[in-house]
PDB file of C-alpha atoms and ligand atoms in Angstrom:
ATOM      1  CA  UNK A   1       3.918 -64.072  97.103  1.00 51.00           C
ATOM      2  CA  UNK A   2       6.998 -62.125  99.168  1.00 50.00           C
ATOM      3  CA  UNK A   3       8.753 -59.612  97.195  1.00 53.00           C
ATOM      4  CA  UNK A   4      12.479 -59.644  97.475  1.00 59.00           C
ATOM      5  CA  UNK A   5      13.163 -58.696 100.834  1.00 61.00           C
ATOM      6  CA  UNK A   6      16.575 -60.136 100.764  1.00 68.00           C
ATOM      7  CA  UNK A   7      18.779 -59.757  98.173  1.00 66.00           C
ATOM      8  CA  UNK A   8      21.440 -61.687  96.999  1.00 60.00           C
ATOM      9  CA  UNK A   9      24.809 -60.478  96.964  1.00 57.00           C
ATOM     10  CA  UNK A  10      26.110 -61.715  93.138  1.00 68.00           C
ATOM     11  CA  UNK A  11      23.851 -62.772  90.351  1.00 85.00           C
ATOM     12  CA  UNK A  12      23.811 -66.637  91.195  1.00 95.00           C
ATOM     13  CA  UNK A  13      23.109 -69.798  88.860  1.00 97.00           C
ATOM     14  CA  UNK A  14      20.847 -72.405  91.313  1.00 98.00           C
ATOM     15  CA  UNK A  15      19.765 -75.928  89.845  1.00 98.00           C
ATOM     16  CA  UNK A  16      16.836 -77.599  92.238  1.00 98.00           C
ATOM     17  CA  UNK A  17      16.173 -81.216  90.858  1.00 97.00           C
ATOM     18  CA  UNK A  18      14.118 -84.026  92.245  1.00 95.00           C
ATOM     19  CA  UNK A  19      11.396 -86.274  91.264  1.00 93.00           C
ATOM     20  CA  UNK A  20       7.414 -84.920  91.217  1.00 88.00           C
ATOM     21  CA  UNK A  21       6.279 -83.993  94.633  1.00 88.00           C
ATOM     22  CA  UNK A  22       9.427 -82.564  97.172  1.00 93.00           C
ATOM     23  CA  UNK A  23       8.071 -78.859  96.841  1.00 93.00           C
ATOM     24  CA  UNK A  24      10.859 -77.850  93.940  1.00 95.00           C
ATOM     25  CA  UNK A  25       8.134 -76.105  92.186  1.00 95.00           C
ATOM     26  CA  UNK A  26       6.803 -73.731  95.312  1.00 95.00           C
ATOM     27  CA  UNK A  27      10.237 -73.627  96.803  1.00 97.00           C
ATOM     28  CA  UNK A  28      12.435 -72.725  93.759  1.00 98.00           C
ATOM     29  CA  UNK A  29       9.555 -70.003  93.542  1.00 98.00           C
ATOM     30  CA  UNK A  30       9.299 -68.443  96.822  1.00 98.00           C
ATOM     31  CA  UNK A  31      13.378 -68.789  96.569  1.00 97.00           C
ATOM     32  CA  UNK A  32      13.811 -67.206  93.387  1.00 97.00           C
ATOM     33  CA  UNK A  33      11.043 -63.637  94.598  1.00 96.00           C
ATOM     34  CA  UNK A  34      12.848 -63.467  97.705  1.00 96.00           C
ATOM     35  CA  UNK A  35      16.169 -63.282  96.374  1.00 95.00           C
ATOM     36  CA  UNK A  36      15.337 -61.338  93.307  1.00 94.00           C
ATOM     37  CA  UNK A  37      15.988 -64.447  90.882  1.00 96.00           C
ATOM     38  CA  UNK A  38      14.447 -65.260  88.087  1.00 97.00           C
ATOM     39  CA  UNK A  39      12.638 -68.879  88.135  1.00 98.00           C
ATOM     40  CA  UNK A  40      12.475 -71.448  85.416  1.00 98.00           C
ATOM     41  CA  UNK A  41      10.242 -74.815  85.702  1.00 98.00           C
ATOM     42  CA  UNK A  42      11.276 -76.746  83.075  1.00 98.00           C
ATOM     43  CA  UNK A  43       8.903 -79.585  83.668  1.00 96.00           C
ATOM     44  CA  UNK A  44       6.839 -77.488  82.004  1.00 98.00           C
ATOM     45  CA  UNK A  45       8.617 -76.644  79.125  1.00 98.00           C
ATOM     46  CA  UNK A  46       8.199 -80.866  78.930  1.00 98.00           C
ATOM     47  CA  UNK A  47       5.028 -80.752  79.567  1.00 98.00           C
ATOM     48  CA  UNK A  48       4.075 -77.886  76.679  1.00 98.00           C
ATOM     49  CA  UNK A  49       5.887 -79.640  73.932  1.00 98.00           C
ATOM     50  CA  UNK A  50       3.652 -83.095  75.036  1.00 98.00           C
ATOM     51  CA  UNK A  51       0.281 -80.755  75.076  1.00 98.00           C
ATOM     52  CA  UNK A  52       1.448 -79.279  71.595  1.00 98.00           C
ATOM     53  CA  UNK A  53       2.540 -83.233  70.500  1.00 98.00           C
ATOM     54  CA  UNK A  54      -1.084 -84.635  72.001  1.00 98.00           C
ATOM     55  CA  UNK A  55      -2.870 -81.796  70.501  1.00 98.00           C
ATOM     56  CA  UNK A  56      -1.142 -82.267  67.111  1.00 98.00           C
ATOM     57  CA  UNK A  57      -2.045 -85.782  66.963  1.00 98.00           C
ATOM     58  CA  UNK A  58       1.416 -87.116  67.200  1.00 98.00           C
ATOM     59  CA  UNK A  59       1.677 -90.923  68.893  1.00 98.00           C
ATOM     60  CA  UNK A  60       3.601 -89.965  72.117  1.00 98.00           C
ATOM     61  CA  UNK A  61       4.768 -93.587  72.035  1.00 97.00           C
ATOM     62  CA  UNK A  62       6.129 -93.434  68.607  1.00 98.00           C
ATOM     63  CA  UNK A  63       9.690 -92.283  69.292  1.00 98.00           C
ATOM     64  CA  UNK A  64      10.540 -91.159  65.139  1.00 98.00           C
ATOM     65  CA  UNK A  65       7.247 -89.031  65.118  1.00 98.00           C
ATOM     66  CA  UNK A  66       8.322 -87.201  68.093  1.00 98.00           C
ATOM     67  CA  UNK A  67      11.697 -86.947  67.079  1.00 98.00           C
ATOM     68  CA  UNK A  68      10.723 -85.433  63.734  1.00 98.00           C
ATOM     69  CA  UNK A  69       8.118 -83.081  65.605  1.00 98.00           C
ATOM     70  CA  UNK A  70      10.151 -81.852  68.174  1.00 98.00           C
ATOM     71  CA  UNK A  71      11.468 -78.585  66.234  1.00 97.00           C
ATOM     72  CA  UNK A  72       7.975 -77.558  65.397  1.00 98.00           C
ATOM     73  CA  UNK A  73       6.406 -76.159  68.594  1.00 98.00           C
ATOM     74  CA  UNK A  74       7.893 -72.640  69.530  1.00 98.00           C
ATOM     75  CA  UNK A  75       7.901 -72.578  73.563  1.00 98.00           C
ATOM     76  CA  UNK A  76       8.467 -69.293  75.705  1.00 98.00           C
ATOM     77  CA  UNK A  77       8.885 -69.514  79.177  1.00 98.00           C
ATOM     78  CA  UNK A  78       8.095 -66.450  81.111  1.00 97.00           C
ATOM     79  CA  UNK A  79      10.809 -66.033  84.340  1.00 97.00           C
ATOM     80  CA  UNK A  80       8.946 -63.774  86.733  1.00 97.00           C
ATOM     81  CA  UNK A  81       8.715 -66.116  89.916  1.00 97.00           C
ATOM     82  CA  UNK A  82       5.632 -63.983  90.909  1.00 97.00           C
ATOM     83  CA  UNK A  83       3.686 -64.844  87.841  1.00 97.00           C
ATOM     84  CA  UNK A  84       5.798 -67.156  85.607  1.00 97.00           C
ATOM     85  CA  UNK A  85       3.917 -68.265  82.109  1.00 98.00           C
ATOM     86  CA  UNK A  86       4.496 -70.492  79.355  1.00 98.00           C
ATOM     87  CA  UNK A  87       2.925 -70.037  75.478  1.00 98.00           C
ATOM     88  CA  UNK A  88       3.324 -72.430  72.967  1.00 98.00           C
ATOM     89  CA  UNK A  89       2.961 -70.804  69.273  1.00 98.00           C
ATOM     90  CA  UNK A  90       1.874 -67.811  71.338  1.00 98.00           C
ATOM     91  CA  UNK A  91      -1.087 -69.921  72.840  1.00 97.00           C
ATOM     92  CA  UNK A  92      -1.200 -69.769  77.018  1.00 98.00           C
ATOM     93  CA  UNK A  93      -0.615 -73.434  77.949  1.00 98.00           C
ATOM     94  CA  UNK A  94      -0.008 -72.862  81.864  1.00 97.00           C
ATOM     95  CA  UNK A  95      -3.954 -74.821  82.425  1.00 97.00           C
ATOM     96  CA  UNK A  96      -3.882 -77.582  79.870  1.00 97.00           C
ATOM     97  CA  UNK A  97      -0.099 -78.961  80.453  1.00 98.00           C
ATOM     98  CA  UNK A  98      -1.235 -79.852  84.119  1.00 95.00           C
ATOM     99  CA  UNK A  99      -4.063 -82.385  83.019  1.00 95.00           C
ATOM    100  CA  UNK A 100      -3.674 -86.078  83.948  1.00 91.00           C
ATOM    101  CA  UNK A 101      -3.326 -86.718  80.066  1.00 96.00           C
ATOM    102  CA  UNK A 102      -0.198 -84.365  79.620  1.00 97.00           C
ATOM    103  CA  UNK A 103       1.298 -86.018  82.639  1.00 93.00           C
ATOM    104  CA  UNK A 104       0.252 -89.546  81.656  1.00 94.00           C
ATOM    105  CA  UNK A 105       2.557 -89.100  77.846  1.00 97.00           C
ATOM    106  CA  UNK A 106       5.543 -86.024  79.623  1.00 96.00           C
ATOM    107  CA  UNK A 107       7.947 -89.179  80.648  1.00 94.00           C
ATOM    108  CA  UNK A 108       7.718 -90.913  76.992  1.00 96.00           C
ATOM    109  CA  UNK A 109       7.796 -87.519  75.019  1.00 97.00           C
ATOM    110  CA  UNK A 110      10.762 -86.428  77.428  1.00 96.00           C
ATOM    111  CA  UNK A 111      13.125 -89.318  77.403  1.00 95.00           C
ATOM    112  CA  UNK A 112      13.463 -88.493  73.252  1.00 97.00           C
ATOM    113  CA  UNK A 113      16.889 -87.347  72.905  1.00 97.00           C
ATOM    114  CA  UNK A 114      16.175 -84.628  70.136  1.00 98.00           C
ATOM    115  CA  UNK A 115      13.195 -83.104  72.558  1.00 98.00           C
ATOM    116  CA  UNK A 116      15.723 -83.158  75.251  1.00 97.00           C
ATOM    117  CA  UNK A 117      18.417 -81.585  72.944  1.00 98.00           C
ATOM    118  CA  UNK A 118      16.377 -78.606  71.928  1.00 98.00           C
ATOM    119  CA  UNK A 119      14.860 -78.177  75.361  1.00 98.00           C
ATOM    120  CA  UNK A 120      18.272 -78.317  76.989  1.00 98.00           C
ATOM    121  CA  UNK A 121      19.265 -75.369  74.890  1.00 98.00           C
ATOM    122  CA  UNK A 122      16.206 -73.338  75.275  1.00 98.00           C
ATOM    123  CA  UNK A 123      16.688 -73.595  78.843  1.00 98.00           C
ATOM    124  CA  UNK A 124      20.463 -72.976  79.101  1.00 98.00           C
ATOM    125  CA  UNK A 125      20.222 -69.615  76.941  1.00 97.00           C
ATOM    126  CA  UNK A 126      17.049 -68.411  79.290  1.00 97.00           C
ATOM    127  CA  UNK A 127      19.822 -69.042  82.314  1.00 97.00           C
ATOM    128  CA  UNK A 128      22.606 -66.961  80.738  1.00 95.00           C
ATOM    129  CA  UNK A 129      20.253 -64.069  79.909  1.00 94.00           C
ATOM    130  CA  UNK A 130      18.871 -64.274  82.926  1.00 93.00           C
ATOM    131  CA  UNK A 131      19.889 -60.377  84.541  1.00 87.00           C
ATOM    132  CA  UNK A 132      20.128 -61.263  87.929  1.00 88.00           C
ATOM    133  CA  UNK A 133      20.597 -64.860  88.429  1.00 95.00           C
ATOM    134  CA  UNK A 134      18.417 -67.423  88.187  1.00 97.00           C
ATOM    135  CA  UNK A 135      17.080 -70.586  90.020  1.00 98.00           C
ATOM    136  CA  UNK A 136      16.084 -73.542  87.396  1.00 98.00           C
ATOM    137  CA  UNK A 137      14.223 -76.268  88.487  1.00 98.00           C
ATOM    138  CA  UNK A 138      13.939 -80.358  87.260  1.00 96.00           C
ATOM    139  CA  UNK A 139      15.457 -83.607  87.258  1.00 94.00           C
ATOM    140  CA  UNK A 140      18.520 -82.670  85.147  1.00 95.00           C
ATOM    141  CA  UNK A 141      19.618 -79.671  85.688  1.00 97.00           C
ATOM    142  CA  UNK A 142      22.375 -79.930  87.879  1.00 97.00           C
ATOM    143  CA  UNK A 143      23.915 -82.576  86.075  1.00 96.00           C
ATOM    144  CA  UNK A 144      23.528 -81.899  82.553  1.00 96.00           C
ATOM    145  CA  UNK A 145      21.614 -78.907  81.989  1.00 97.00           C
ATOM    146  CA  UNK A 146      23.938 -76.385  83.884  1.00 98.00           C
ATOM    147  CA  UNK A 147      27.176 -78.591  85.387  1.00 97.00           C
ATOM    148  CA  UNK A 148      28.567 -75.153  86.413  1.00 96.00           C
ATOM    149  CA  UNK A 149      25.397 -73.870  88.248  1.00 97.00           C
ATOM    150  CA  UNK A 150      26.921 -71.977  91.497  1.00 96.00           C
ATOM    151  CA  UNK A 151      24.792 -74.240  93.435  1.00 97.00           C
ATOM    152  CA  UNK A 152      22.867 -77.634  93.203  1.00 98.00           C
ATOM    153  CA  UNK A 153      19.991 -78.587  95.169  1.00 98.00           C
ATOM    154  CA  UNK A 154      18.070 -82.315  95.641  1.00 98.00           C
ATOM    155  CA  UNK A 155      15.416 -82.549  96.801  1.00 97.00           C
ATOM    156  CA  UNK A 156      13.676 -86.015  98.221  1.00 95.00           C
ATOM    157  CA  UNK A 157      10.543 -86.886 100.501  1.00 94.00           C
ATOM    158  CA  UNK A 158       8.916 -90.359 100.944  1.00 93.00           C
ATOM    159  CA  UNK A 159       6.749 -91.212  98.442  1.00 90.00           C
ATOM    160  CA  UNK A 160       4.001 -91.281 100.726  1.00 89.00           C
ATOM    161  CA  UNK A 161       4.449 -86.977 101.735  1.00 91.00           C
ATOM    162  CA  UNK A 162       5.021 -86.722  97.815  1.00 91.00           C
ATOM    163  CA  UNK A 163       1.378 -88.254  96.518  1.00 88.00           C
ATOM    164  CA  UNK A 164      -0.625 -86.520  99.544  1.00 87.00           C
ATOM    165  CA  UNK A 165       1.264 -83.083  98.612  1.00 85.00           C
ATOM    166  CA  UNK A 166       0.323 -83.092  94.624  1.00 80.00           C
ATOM    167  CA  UNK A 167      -3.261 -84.638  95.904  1.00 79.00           C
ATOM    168  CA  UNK A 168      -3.162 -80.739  97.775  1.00 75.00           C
ATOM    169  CA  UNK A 169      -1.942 -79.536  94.383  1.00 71.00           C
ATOM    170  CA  UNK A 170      -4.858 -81.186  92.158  1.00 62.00           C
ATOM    171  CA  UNK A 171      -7.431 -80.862  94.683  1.00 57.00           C
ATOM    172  CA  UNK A 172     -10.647 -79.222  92.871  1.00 57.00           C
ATOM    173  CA  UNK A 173      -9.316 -79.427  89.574  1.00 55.00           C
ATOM    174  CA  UNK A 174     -10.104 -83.110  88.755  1.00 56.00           C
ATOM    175  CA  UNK A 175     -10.628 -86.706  90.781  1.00 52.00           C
ATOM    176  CA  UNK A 176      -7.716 -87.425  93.161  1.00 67.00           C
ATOM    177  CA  UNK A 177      -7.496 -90.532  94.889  1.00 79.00           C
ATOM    178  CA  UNK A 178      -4.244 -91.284  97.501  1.00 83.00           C
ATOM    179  CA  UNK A 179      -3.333 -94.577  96.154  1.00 86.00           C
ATOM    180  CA  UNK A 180      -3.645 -93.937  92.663  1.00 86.00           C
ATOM    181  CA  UNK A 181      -1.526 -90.453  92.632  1.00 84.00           C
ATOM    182  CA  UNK A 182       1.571 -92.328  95.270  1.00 87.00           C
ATOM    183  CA  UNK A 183       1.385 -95.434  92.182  1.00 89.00           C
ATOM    184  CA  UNK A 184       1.641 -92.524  89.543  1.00 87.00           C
ATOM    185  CA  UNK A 185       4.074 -90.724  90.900  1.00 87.00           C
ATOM    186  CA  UNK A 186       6.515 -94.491  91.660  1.00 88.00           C
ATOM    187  CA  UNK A 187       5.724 -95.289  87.585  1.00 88.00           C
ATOM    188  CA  UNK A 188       7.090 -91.467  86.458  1.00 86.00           C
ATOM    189  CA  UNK A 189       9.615 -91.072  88.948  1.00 87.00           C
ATOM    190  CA  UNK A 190      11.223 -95.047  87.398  1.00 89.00           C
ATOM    191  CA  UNK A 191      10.710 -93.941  84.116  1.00 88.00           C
ATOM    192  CA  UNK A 192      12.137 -90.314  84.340  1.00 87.00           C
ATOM    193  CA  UNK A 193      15.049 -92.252  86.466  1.00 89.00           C
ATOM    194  CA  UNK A 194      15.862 -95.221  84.017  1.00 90.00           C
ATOM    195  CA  UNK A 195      16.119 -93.364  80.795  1.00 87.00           C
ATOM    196  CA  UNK A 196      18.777 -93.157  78.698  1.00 88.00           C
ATOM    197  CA  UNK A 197      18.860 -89.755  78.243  1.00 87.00           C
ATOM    198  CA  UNK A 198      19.800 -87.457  81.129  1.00 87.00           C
ATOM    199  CA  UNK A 199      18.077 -89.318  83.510  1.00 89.00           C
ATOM    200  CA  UNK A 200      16.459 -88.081  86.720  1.00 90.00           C
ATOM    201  CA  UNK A 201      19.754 -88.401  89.155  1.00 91.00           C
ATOM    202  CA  UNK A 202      21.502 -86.491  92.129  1.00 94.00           C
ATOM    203  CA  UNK A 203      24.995 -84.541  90.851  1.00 95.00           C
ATOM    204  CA  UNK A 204      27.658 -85.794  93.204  1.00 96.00           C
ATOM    205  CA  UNK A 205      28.001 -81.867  94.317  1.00 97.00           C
ATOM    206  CA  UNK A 206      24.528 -81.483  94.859  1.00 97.00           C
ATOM    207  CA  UNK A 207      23.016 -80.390  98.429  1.00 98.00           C
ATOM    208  CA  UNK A 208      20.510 -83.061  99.435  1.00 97.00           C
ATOM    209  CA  UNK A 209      17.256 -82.030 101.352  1.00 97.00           C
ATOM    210  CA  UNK A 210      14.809 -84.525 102.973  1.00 96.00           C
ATOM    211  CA  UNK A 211      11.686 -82.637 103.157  1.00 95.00           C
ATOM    212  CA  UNK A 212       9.736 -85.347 104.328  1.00 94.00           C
ATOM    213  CA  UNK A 213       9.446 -83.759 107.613  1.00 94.00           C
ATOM    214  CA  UNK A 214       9.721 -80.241 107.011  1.00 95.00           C
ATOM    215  CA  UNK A 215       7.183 -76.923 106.301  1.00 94.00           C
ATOM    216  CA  UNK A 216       7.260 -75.321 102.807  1.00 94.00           C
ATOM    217  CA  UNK A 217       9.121 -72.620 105.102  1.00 97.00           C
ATOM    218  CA  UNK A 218      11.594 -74.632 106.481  1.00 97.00           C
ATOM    219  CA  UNK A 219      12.513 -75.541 102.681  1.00 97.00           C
ATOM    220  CA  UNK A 220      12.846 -72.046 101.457  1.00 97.00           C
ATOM    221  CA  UNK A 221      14.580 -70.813 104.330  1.00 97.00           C
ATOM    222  CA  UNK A 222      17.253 -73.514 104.229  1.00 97.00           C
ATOM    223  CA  UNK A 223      17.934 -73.111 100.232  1.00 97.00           C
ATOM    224  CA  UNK A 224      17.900 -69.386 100.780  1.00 96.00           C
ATOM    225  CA  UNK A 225      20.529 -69.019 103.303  1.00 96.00           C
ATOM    226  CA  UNK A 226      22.549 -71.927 101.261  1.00 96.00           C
ATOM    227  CA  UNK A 227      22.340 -69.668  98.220  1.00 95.00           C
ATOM    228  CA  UNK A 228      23.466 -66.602 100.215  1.00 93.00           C
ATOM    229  CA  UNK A 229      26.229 -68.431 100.963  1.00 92.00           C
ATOM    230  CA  UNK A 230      27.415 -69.408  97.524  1.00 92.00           C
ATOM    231  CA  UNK A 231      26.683 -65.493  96.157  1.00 87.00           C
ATOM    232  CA  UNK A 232      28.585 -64.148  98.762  1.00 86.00           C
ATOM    233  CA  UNK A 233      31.718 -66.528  98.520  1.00 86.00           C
ATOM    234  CA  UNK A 234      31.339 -65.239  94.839  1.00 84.00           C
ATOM    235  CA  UNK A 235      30.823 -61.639  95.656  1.00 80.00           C
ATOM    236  CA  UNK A 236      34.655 -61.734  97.691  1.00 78.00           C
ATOM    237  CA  UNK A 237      35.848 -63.759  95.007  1.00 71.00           C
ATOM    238  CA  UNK A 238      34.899 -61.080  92.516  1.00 60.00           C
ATOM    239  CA  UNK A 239      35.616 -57.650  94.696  1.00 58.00           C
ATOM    240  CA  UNK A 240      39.274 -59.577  96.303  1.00 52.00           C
TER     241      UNK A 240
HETATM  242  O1   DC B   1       8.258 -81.301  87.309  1.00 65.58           O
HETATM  243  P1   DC B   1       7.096 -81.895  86.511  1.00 65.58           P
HETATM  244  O2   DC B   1       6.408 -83.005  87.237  1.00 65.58           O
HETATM  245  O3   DC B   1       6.174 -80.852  86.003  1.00 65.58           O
HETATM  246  O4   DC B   1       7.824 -82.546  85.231  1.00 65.58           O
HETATM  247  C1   DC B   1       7.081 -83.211  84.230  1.00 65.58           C
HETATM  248  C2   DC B   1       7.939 -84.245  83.550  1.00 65.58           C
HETATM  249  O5   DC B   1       8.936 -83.616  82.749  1.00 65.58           O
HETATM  250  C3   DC B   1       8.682 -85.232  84.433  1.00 65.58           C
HETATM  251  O6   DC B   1       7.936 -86.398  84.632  1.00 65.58           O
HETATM  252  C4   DC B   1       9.934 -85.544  83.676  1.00 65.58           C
HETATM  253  C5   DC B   1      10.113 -84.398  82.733  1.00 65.58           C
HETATM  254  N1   DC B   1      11.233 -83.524  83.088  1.00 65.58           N
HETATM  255  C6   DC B   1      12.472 -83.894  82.615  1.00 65.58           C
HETATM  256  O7   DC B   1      12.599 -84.951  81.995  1.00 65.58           O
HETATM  257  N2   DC B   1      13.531 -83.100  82.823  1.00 65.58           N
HETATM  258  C7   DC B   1      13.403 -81.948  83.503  1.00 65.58           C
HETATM  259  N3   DC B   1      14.472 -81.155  83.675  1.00 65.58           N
HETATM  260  C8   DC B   1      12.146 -81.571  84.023  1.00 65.58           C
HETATM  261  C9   DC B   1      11.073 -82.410  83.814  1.00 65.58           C
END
């Protein structure tokens, strides 16, 4: 990956949400080492507390278990955008919280408000300690997460360039079939959308980007020179 060859001008708070499959993940990433950000994917923090909650033998479907195991796991997300990591009880969970069975149970296991509470403030006090600024990605980060981010970001694509772009993703790990990803990806994207708790949903002053038709490049440059913007409206508003 690029090293920071730009740099922005004032440590900057960025929230990038959208649903699976717009490029959050490889843009907030390529974003967040150019800029010399740090980079937080908070899917998956969701996804490591559903590995630990699978590999504990809790029912993902049984909403008080959950609830009542949701304090147990102890996640730590690693911010380097080069090499980010995530442990859970010290164990590296980066492989197993991609599997089709961790993303088969992440909706049900994150739509329980007391996972969502404790995640929510894991990930707000890795933003503030974050030295340099940071760029957070999800579904609801911009709204609820950090409502005072300097700048929000949504991505969209058409369902279609979302299920052939994670089939890229997936390729050689396990079976991927077209039809079957573009169905799985409709099914998460209504449940992440529809449930009660923070909700998949654009903040009114988010940034929307349609990256149907665009290059992974395209992307990154157009959130980078929107966050130069924002740092260095900040940087005069700090030095004035
Ligand atoms: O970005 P991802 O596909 O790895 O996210 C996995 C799941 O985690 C997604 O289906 C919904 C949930 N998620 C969430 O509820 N809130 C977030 N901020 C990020 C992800």
């Amino acid at each position: 990956m690029e090293t920071a060859a730009r740099t922005a001008p004032a440590s900057v708070i960025v929230a990038i949400d959208g649903p699976a499959g717009t490029g959050k993940s490889s843009t907030s990433k390529a974003v967040a080492a150019k800029l010399g950000l740090g980079y937080l994917d908070t899917g998956a923090q969701y996804r490591a507390i559903t590995w630990w909650m699978l590999t504990n033998g809790i029912d993902v479907d049984d909403v008080t278990a959950v609830a009542d195991a949701s304090a147990k796991p102890v996640i730590v997300s690693g911010t380097d955008p080069a090499a980010p990591t995530i442990t859970v009880d010290g164990l590296d969970a980066a492989g197993p919280i991609r599997s089709q069975e961790v993303t088969a149970a992440v909706s049900a296991v994150s739509a329980v408000p007391e996972v969502r509470a404790l995640i929510t403030d894991l990930q707000r006090s890795i933003a503030a300690e974050a030295p340099h600024g940071i760029v957070v990605e999800g579904r609801d980060i911009g709204i609820t997460v950090l409502p005072d981010a300097d700048l929000k970001v949504f991505l969209t694509a058409s369902p279609e360039a979302r299920a052939a772009r994670r089939n890229g993703e997936l390729k050689g790990k396990e079976a991927v079939d077209l039809a079957a990803t573009r169905e799985a990806l409709i099914k998460r994207d209504a449940a992440d959308s529809s449930r009660k708790t923070s909700p998949l949903a654009k903040a009114d002053d988010a940034v929307e980007v349609d990256t149907t038709d665009l290059t992974l490049d395209q992307v990154i440059e157009c959130v980078v020179t929107l966050i130069e913007g924002v740092s260095a409206e900040k940087a005069g508003r700090v030095t004035r």
